[in-house]
Coordinates of C-alpha atoms in Angstrom, one line a residue:
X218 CA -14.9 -41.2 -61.4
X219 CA -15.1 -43.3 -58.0
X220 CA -12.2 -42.2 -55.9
X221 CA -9.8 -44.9 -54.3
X222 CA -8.5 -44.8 -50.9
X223 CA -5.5 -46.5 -49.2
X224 CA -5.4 -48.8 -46.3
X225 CA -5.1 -45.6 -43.7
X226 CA -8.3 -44.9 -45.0
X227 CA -9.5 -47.3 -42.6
X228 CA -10.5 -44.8 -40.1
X229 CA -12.2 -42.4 -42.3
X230 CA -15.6 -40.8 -40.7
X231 CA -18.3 -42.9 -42.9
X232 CA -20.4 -40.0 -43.7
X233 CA -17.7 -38.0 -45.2
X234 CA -16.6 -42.0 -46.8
X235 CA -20.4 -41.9 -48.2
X236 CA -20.0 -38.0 -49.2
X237 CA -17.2 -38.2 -51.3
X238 CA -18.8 -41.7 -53.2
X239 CA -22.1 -39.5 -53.8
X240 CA -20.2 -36.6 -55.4
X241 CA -17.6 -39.2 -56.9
X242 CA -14.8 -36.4 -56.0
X243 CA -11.7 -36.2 -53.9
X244 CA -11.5 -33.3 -51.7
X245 CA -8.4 -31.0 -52.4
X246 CA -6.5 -30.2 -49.0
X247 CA -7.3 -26.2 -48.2
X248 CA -4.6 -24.1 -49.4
X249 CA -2.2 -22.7 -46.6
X250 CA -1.6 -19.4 -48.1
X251 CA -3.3 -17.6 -51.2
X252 CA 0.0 -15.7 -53.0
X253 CA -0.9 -12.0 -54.0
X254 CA 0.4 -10.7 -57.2
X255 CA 3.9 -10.3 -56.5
X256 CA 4.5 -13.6 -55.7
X257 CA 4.3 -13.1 -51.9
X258 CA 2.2 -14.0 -49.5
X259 CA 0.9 -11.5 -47.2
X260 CA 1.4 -11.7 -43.2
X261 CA -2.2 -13.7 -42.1
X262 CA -3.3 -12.5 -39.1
X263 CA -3.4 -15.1 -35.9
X264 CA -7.2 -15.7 -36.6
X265 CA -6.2 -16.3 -40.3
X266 CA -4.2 -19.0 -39.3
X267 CA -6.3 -20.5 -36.5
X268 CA -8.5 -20.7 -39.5
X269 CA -6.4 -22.2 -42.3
X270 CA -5.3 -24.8 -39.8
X271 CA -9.2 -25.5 -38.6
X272 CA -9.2 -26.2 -42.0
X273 CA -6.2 -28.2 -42.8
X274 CA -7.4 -30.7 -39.9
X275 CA -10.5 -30.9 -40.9
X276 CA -9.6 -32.6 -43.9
X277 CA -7.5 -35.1 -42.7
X278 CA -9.6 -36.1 -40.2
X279 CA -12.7 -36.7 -42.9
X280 CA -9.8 -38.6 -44.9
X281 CA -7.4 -40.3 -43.0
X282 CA -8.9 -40.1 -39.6
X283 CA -6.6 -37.9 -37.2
X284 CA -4.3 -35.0 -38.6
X285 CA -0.6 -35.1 -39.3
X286 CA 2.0 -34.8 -37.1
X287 CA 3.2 -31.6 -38.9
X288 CA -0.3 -30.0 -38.5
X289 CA -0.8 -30.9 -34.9
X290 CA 2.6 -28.9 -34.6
X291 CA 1.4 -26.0 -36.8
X292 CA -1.6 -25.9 -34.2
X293 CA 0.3 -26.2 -31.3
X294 CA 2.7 -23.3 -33.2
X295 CA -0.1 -20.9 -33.9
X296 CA -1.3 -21.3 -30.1
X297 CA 1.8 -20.2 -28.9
X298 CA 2.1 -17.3 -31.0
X299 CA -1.5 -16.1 -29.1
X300 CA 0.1 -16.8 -25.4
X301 CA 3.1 -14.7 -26.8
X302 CA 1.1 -11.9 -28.2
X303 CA -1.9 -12.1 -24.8
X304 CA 1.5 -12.0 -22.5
X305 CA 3.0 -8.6 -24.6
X306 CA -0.8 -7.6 -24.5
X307 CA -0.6 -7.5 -20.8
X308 CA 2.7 -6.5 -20.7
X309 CA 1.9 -3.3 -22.9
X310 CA -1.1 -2.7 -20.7
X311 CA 0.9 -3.2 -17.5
X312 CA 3.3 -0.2 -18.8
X313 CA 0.6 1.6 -19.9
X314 CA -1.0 1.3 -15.7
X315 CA 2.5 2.5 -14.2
X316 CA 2.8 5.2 -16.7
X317 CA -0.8 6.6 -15.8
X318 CA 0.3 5.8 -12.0
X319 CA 3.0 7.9 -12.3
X320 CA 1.4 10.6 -14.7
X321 CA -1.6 10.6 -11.6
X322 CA 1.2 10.5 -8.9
X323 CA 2.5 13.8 -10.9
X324 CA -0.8 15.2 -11.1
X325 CA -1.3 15.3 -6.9
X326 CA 2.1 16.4 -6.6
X327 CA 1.3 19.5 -8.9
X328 CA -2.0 20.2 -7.1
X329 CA -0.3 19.6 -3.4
X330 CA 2.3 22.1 -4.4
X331 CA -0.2 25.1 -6.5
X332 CA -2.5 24.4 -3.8
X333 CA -5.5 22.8 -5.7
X334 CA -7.9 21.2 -3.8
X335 CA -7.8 17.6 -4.1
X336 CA -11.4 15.6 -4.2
X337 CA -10.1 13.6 -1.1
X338 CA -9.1 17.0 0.9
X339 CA -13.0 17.1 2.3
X340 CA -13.7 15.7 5.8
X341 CA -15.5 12.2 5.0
X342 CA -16.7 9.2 7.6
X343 CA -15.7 5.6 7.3
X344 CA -12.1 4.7 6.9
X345 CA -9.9 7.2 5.1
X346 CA -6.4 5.0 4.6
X347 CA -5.1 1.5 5.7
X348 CA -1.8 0.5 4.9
X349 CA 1.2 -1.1 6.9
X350 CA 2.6 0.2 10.6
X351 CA 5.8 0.4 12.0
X352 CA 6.8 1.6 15.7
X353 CA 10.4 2.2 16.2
X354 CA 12.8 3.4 18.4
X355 CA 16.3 5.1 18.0
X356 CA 18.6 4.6 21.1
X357 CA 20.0 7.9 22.4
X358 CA 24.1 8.4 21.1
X359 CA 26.8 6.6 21.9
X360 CA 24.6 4.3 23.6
X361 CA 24.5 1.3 21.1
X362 CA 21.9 -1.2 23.2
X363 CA 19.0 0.4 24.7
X364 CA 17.8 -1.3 28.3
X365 CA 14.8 0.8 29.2
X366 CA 13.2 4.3 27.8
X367 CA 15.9 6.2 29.2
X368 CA 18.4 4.9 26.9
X369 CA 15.7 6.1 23.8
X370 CA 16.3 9.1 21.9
X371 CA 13.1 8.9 19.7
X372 CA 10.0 7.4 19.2
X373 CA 8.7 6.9 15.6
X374 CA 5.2 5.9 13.9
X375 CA 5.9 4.6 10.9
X376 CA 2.8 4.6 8.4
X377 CA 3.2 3.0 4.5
X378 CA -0.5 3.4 2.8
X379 CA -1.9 0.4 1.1
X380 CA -5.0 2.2 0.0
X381 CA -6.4 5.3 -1.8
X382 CA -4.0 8.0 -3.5
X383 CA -0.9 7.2 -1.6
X384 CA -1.7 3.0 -2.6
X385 CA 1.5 2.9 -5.6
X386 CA 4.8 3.2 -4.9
X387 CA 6.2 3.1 -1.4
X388 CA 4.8 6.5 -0.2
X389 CA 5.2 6.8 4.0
X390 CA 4.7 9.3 6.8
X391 CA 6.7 9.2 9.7
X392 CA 5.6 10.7 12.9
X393 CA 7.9 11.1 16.1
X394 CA 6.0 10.9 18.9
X395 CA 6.5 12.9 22.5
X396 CA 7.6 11.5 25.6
X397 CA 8.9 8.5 23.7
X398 CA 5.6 6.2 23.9
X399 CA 2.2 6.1 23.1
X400 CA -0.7 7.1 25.5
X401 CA -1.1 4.8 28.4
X402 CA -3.9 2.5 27.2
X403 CA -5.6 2.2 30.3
X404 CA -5.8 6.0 30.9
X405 CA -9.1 7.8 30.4
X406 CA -7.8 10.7 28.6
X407 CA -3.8 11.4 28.4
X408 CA -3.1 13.5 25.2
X409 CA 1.1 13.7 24.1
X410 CA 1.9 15.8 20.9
X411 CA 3.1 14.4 17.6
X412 CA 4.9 15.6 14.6
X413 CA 5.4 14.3 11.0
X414 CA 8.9 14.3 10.9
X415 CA 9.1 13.3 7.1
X416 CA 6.9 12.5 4.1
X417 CA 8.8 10.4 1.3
X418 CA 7.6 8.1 -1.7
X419 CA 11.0 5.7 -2.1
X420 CA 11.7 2.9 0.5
X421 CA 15.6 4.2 -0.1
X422 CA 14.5 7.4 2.1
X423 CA 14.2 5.1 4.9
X424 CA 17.8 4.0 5.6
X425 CA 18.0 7.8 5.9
X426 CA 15.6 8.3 8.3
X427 CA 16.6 5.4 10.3
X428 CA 20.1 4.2 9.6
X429 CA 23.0 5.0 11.8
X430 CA 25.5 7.8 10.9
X431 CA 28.0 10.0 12.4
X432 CA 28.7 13.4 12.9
X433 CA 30.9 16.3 14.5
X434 CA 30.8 18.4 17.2
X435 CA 33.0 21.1 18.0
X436 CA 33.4 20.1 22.1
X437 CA 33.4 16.5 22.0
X438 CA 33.9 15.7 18.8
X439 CA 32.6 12.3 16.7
X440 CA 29.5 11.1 17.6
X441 CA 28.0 8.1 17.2
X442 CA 24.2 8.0 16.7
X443 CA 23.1 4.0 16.3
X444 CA 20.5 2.9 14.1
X445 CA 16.9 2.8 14.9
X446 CA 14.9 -0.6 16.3
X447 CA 11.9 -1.6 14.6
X448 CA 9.7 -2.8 18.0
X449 CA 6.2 -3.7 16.1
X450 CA 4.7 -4.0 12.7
X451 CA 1.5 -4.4 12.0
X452 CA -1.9 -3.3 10.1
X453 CA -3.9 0.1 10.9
X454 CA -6.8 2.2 9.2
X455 CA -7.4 5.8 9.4
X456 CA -10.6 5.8 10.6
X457 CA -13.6 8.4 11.5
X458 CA -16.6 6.7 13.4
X459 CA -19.9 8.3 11.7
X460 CA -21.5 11.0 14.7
X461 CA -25.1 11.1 13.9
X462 CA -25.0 15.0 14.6
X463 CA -22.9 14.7 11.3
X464 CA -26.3 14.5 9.3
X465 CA -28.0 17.3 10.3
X466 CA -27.1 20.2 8.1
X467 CA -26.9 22.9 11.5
X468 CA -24.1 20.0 12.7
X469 CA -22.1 19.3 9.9
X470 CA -18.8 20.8 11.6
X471 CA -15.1 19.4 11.3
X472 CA -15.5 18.6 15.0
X473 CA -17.7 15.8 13.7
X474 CA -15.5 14.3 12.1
X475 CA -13.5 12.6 15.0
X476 CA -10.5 10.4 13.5
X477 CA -8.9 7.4 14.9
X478 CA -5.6 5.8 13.8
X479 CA -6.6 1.8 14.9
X480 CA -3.7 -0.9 14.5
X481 CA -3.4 -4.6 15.4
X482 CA -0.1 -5.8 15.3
X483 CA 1.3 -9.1 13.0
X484 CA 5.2 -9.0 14.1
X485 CA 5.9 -9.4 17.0
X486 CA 3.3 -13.0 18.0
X487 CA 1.9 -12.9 21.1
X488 CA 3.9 -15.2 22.7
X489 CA 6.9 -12.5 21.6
X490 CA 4.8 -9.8 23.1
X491 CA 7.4 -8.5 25.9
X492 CA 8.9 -5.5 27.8
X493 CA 9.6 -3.3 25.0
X494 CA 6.1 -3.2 23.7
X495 CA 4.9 -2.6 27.3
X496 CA 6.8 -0.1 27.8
X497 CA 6.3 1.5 24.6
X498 CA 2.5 1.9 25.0
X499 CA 1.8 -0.5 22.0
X500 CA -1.0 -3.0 22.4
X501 CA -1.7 -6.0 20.5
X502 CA -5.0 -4.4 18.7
X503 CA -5.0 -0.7 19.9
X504 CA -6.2 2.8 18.9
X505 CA -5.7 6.8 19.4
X506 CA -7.3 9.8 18.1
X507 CA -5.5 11.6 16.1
X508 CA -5.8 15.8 16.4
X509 CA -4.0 18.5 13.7
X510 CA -2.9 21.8 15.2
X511 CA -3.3 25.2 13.3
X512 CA -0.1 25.8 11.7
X513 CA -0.8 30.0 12.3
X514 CA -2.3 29.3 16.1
X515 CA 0.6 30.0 18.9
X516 CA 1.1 26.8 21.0
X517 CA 0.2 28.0 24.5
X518 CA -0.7 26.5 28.2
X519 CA -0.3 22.4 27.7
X520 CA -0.4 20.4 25.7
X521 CA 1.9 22.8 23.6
X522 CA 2.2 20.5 20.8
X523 CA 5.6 19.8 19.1
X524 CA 6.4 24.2 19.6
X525 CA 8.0 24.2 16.7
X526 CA 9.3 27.4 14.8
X527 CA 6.9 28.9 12.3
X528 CA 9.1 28.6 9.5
X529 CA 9.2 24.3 9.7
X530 CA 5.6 24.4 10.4
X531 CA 3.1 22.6 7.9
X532 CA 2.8 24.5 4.7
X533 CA -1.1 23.6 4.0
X534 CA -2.5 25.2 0.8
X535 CA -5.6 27.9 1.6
X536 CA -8.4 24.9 1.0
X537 CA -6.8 23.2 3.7
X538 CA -6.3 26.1 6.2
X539 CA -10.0 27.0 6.0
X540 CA -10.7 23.5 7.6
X541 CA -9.6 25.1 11.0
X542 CA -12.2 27.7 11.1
X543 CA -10.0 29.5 13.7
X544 CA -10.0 26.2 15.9
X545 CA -6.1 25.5 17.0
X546 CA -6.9 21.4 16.8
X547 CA -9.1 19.9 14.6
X548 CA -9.2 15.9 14.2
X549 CA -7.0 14.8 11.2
X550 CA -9.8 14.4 8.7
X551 CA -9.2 14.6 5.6
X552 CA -6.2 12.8 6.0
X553 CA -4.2 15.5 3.7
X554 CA -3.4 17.0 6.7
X555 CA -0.8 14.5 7.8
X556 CA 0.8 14.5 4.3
X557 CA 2.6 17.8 5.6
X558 CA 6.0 17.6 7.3
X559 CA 5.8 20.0 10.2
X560 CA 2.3 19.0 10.8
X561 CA 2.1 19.3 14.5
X562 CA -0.4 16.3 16.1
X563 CA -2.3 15.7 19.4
X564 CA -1.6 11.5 19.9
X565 CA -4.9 10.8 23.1
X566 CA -6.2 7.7 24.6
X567 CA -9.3 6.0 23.2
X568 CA -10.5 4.3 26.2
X569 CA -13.2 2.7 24.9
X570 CA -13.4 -0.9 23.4
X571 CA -12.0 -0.4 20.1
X572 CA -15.9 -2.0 18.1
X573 CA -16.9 0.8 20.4
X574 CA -14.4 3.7 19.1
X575 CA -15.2 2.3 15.7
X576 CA -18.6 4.2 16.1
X577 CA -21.9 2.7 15.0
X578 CA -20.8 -0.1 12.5
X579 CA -17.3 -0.9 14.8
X580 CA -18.0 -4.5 15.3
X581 CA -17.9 -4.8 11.0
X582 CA -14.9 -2.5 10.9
X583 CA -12.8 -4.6 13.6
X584 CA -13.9 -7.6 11.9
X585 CA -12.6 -6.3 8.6
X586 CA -9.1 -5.1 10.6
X587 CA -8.6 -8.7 11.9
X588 CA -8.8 -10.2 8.5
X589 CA -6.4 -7.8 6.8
X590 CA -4.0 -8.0 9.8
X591 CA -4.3 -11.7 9.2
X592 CA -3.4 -11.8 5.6
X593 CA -0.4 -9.7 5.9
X594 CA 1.6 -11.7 8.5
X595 CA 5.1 -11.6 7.9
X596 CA 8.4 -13.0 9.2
X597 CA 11.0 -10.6 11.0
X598 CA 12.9 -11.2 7.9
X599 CA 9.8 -9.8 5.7
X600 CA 9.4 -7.1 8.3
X601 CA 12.6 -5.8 7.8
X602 CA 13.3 -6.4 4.0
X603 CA 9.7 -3.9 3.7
X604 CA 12.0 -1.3 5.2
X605 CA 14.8 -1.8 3.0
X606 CA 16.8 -2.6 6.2
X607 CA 18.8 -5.7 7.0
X608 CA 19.6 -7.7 10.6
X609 CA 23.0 -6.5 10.5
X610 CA 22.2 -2.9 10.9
X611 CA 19.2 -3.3 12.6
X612 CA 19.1 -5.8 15.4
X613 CA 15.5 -8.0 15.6
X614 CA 15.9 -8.3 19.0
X615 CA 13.1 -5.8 19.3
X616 CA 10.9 -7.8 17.5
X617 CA 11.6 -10.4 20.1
X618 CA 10.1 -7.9 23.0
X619 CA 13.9 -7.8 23.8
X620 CA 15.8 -4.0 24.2
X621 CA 18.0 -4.0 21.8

């Protein structure tokens, strides 16, 4: 029996026209489902489907010459279905990171406080951390606008990691810094003591640190302490230039291991670049070495460090106290040692060229330093929203090179 086709059968391929003439048989349209013994058809899986419709428009094409409308939608159906089930893939396997973020976050947190040694608590060369830098000042009380560095109360480093264990979350350090400004980059060595004032992992902690608030006093009763100014924001890297001593096993001591903390600044521009940054000590692309003090060693003769008492002194765990080897400063390598508040810090000049404080491969790791600073230029806005702050508590003017 010869088939017979109608007039859409115009467009029929000819060799499936001449194929079903040979066999003298109509081809039956694939089934869309198979029914199991109950009557029902079981769930198909999404490559049973991409099959059955492979099928389905195979047909049609060999008879008619293009598929239906109705299977071109059942196509179009089944390929959404796969977007859908790809997105919940990725969505599952996005819960599945933060929960082994947060189950690793744990982990450190468990070994910081038993006092486990970490694999990143050994001295290492190359850079250690890079992340996002703040520098901010707090004008002294009652004095709500700030005109020169007598009218500041503090000085504060703010660092925000963007790399290695501290990368998730909002993890920051911030460090107060003596005398209320960096080291005088043109000196050849000026060394003013440090101190990490507070370690936190939420952005909320912030407003905290640097918000305004009140308080009582017994003689002159409310005070008014204002918020703090951000001055300059920017990108930095913990970084320890390789000393070729470092190789030789009779070397190998932590005094090797010298550390700087380098920064370039995105916010302010340089055409911002004013009086309050001068003043401050912060440079445009700068650097300073970065020293730890003994927790147990008595601060004595000058520099005396921050002199705090023993009890609000860093707590290190025994790994970490070995480090000193009975040396009251030791650079801040492995960078552990700055996780600590009460950690008490030498802040010194790095007169040198900053390729050339870099150590033997500087030129790469400035070059590497411009194009991450580059990348994360911001507006005052953005600078601000980072820090969970807003323009109504915390005037830009700063950010202008203005005192604020």
């Amino acid at each position: 029996m010869v088939s017979t086709r109608s007039k859409a059968n115009n467009h029929a391929s000819p060799s499936a026209t001449q194929a079903e003439a040979e066999t003298g048989e109509k081809r039956s349209q694939p089934s869309s489902s198979s029914p199991t013994k109950n009557g029902r058809s079981p769930k198909k899986s999404k490559k049973e489907k991409e099959q059955d419709v492979a099928e389905k428009k195979e047909f049609e094409v060999a008879v008619q010459g293009q598929p239906t409308a109705e299977t071109r939608k059942e196509e179009n159906s089944v390929g959404e279905e796969g977007v859908k089930d790809e997105i919940a893939v990725s969505k599952d396997e996005g819960d599945e990171n933060k929960v082994e973020d947060r189950e690793d976050e744990v982990k450190r947190e468990e070994k910081k406080e038993s006092g486990e040694k970490d694999s990143d608590d050994e001295p290492r060369h190359g850079t250690l951390e890079s992340g996002h830098i703040y520098f901010l000042y707090r004008p002294k009380v009652e004095t709500e606008e700030a005109e020169s560095l007598d009218d500041i109360s503090k000085f504060h480093i703010l660092l925000i990691p963007q790399s290695g264990k501290h990368s998730q979350g909002h993890y920051h350090r911030i460090i107060e810094v003596g005398k209320k400004k960096l080291p005088d980059p043109g000196a050849k060595h000026q060394v003013i003591w440090g101190l990490v004032g507070g370690v936190g992992e939420d952005k909320s902690t912030l407003k905290d640190s640097f918000g305004a608030y009140t308080y009582e006093t017994k003689t002159r009763g409310t005070r008014h302490q204002a918020a703090a100014r951000p001055a300059a924001r920017g990108h930095y890297i913990l970084h320890s230039p390789r000393d070729e001593l470092a190789d030789s096993p009779d070397h190998n001591r932590q005094r090797d291991y010298k550390t700087l903390l380098a920064y370039e600044i995105t916010t302010p521009t340089h055409e911002d670049f004013g009086q309050v940054q001068k003043e401050l000590g912060i440079e445009e692309k700068g650097a300073v070495v970065l020293q730890v003090k003994d927790p147990n060693a008595e601060s004595r003769g000058n520099p005396r460090a921050a002199g705090i008492p023993r009890g609000k002194r860093a707590q290190y765990p025994q790994h970490l106290l070995d480090i000193f080897h009975n040396r009251r400063f030791i650079p801040s390598n492995p960078v552990s040692l700055i996780d600590y508040p009460g950690a008490e810090l030498l802040i010194i000049t790095s007169p040198h060229e900053l390729h050339e404080s870099l150590g033997k491969n500087g030129e790469k790791v400035e070059e590497d330093l411009d194009h991450s600073s580059a990348a994360e230029k911001v507006s005052m806005d953005d600078a601000l929203k980072e820090l969970g702050l807003s323009k109504k508590e915390f005037p830009e003017d700063a950010l202008e090179g203005n005192w604020a």
